[in-house]
Short mmCIF file of C-alpha atoms and ligand atoms in Angstrom, two decimals:
data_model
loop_
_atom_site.label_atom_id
_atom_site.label_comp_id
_atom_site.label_asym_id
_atom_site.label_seq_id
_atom_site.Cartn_x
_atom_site.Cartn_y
_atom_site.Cartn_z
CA UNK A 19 0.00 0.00 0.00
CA UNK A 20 1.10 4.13 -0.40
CA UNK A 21 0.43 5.83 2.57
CA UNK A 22 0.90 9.31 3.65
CA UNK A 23 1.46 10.12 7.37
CA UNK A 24 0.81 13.63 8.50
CA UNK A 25 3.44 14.67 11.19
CA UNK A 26 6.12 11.46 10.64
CA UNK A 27 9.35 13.40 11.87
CA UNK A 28 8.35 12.36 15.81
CA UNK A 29 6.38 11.08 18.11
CA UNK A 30 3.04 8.42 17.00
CA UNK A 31 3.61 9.72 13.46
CA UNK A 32 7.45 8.33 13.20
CA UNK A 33 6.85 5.16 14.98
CA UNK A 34 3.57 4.59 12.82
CA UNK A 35 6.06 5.06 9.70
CA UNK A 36 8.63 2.73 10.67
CA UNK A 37 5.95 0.17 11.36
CA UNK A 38 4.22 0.66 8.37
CA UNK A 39 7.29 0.28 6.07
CA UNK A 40 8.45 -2.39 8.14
CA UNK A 41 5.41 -3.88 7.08
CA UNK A 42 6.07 -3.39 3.53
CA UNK A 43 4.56 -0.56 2.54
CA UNK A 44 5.44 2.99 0.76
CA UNK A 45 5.14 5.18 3.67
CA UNK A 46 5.07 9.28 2.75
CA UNK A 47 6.19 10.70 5.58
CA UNK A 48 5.45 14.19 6.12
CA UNK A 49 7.13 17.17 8.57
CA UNK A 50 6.59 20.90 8.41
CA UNK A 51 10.27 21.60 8.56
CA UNK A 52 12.25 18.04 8.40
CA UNK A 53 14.99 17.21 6.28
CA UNK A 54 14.06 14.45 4.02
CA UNK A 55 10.34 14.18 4.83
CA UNK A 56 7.14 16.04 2.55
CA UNK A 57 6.34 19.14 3.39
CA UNK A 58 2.98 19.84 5.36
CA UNK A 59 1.86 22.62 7.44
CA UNK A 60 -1.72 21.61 8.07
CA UNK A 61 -2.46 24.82 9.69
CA UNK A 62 -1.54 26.46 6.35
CA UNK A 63 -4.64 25.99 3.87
CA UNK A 64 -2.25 26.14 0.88
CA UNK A 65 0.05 23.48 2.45
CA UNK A 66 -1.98 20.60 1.64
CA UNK A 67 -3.04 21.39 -2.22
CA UNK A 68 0.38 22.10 -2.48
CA UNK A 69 1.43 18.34 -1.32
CA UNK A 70 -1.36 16.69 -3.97
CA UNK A 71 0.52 18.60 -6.81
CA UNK A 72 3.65 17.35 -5.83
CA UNK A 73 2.29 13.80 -5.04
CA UNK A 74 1.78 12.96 -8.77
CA UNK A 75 -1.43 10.95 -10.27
CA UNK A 76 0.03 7.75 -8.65
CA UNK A 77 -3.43 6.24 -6.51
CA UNK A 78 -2.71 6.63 -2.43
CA UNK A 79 -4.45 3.72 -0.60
CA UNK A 80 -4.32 5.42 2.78
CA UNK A 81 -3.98 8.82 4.99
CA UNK A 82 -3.22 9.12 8.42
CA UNK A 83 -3.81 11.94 10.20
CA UNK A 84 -2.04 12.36 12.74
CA UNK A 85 -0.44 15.90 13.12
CA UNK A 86 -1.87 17.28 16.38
CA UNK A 87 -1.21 20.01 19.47
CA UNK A 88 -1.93 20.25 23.00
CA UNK A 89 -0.85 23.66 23.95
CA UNK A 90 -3.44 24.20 26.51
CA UNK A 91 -2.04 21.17 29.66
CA UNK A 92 -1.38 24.31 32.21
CA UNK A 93 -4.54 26.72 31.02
CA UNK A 94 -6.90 27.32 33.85
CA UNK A 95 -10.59 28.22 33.84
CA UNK A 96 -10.16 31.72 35.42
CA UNK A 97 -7.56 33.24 32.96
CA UNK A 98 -6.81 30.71 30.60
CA UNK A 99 -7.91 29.48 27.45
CA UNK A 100 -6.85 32.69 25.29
CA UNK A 101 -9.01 33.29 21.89
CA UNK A 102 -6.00 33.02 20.14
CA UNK A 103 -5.31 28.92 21.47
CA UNK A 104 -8.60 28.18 20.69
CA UNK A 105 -7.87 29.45 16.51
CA UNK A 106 -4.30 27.80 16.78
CA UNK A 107 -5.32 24.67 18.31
CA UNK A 108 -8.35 24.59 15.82
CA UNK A 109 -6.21 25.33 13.01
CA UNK A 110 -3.86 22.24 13.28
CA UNK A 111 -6.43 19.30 15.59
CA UNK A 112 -9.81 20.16 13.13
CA UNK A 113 -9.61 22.31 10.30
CA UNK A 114 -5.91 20.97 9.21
CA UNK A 115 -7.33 17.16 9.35
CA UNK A 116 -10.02 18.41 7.03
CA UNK A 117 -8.09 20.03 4.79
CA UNK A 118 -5.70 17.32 4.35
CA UNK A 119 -8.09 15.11 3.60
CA UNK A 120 -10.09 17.33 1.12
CA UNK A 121 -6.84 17.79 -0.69
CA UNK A 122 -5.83 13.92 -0.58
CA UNK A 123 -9.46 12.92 -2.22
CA UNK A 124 -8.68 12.44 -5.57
CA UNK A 125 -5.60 10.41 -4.95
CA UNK A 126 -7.35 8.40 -2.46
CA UNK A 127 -9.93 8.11 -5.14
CA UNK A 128 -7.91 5.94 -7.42
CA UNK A 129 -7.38 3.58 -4.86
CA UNK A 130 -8.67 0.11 -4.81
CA UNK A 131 -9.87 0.18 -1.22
CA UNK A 132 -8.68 3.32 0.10
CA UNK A 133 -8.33 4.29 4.36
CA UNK A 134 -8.77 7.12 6.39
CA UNK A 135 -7.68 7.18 9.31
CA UNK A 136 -7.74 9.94 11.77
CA UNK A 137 -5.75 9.80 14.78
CA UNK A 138 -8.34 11.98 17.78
CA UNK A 139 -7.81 11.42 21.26
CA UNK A 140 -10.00 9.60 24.48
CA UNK A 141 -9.61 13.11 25.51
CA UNK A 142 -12.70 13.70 22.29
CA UNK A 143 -15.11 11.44 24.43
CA UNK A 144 -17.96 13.29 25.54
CA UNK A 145 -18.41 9.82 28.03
CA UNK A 146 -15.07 10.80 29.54
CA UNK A 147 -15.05 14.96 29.96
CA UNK A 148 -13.17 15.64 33.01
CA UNK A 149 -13.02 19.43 32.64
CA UNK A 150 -9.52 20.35 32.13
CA UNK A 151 -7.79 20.58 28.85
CA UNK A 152 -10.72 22.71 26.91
CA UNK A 153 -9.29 23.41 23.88
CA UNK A 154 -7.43 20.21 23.23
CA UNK A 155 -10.49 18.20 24.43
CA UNK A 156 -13.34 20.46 22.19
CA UNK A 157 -10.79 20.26 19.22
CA UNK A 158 -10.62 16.19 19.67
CA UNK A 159 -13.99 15.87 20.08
CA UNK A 160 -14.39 17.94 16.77
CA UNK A 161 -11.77 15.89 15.07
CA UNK A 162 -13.84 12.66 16.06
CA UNK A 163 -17.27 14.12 14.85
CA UNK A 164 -15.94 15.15 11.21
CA UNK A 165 -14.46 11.61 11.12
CA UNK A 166 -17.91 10.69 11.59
CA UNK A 167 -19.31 12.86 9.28
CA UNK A 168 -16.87 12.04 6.77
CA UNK A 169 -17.53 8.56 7.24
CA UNK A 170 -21.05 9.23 6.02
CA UNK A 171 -19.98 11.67 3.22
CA UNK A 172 -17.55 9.14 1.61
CA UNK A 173 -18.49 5.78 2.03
CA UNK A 174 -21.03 6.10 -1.67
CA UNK A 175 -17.16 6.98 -2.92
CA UNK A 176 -15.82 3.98 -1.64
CA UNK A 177 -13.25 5.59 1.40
CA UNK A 178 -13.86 4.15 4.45
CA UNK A 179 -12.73 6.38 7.92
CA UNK A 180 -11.96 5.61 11.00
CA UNK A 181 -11.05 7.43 14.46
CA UNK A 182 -8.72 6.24 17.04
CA UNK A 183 -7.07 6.92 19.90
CA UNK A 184 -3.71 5.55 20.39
CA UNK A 185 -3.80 4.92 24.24
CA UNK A 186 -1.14 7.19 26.36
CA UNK A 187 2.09 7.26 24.79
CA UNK A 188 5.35 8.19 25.70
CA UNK A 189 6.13 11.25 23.52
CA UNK A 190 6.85 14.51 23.71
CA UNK A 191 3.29 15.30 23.98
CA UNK A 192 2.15 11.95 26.07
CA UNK A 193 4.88 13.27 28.52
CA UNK A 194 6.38 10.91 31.17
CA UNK A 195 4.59 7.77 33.12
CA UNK A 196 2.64 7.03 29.56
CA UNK A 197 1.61 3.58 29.26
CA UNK A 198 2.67 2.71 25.92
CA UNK A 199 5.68 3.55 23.84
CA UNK A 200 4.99 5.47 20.30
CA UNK A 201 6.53 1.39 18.91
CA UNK A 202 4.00 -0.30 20.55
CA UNK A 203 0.80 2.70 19.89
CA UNK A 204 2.01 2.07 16.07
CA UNK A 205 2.06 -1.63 15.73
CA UNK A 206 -1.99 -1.48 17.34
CA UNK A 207 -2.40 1.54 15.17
CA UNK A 208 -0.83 -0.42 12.03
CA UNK A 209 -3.20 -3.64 12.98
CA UNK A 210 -6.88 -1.11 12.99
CA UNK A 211 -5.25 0.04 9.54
CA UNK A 212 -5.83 -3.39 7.78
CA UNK A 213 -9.25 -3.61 9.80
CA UNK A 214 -10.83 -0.46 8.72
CA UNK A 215 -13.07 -1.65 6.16
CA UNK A 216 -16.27 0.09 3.98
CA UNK A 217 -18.32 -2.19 6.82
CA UNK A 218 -16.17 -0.27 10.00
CA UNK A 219 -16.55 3.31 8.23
CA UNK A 220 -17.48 5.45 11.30
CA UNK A 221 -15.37 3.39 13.74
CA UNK A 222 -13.78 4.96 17.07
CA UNK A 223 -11.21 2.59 18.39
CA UNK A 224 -8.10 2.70 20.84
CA UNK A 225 -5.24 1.44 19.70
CA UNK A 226 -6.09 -2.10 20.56
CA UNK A 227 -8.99 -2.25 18.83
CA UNK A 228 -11.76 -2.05 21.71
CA UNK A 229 -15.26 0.11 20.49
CA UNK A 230 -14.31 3.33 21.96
CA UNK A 231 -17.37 4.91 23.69
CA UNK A 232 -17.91 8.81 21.95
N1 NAP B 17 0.81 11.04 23.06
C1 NAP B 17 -0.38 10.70 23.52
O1 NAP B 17 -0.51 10.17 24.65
C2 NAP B 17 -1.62 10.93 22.69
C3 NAP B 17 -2.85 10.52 23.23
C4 NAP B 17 -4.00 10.73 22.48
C5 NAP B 17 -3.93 11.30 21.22
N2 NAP B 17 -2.72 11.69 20.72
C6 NAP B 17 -2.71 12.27 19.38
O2 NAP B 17 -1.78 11.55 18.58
C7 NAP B 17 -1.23 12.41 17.59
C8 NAP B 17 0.30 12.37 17.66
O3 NAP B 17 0.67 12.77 18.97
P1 NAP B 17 2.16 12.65 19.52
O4 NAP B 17 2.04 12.24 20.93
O5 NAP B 17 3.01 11.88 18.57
O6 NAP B 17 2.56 14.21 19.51
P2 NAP B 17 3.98 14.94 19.31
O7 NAP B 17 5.07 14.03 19.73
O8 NAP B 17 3.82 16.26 19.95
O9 NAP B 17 4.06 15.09 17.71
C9 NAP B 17 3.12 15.91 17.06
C10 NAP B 17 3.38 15.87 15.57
O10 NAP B 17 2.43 16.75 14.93
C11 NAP B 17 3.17 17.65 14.10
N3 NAP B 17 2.50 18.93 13.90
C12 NAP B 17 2.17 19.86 14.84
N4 NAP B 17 1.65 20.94 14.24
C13 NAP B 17 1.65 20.69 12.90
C14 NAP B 17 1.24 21.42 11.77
N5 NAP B 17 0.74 22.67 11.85
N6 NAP B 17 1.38 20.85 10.55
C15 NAP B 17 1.90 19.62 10.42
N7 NAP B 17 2.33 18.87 11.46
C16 NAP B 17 2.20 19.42 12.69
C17 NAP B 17 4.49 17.82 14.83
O11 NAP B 17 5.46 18.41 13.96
P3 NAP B 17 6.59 19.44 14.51
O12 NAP B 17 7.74 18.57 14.97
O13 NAP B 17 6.88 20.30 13.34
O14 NAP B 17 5.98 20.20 15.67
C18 NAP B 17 4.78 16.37 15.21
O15 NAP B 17 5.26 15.67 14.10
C19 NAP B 17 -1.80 13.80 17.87
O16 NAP B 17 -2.91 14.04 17.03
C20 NAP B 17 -2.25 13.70 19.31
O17 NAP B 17 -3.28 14.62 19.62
C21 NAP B 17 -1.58 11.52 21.43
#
């Protein structure tokens, strides 16, 4: 399979590529600023067109979304949460998955059986608010909804989408005492990839592959 992975120079995104080409795929690895990697900026609406153009007419069986920010951890209720987090946060979590995925349609198109996956976050689960983290949780919970939505939109066009969350991982977002390493996030993350089926479109999973609630 080609795949494109959106944020591959660390964390989830990286492992997910080495597993993935370990597993014999093409992996198209993208960075906003690595050496070596596609260019993205998903918070940049001309970022992604730009990336089709370059990617040729060659058919792209899945995209992972993965790119994401959680600037908000210390924000409290009082004083925190500035306007301008919200349109950041926003920017890159919700309107850069859409984008990405607008812009990766026709490739995805010419696929045989062609995957969405978007990576979102237990911290999206309206079943599992806890009232901290507004912006980061709002923004998942958007992500997971227009994976929905999409799900709906695209499956007459043959793209089925999932939404996952990849457990806690140890990364530079995840932080320290995680429970999983970004390895063993991507090898349950590369496993959901051959699930996700036309049948599954609409699925939130963890990383393991249990129903997530939403
Ligand atoms: N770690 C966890 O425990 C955990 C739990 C639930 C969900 N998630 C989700 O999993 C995904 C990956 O998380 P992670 O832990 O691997 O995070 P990470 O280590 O902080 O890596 C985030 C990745 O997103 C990229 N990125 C940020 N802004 C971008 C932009 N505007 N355009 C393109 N790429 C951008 C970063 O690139 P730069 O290096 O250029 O910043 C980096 O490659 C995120 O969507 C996150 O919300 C993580």
């Amino acid at each position: 399979m080609r795949l494109l992975i959106t944020g591959a120079n660390r964390g989830i995104g990286a492992a997910l590529a080495d597993t993935l080409r370990a597993r014999g795929n093409e992996v198209l690895g993208t960075a906003r600023s690595t050496e070596g990697l596609l260019k993205l900026d998903v918070a940049d609406p001309a970022s992604p067109p730009a990336l089709a153009a370059q990617l040729g007419e060659a058919p792209l069986d899945a995209l992972i979304c993965n790119a994401g920010v959680y600037f908000d951890k210390p924000e409290t209720l009082d004083t925190g949460f500035p306007a301008q987090m919200w349109a950041d946060m926003f920017a890159v979590n919700v309107t850069g998955v859409f984008l990405t995925v607008q812009a990766m349609l026709p490739l995805l198109e010419r696929a045989a059986t062609p995957k969405i996956m978007i990576i979102s976050s237990q911290m999206g689960s309206n079943a599992l608010a806890k009232g901290n983290a507004l912006i980061y949780r709002a923004s998942k919970a958007a992500a997971l909804n227009l994976g929905s939505n999409l799900a709906v939109a695209l499956k007459p066009r043959g793209i089925a989408v999932g939404i996952y969350h990849p457990g806690w991982v140890g990364t530079e977002m995840g932080g320290a005492g995680a429970d999983l390493t970004p390895a063993q996030s991507a090898e349950g993350l590369a496993d959901r990839l051959d699930a996700l089926s036309l049948d599954a479109t609409g699925c939130f999973e963890t990383w393991d592959g249990r129903a997530h609630p939403y």
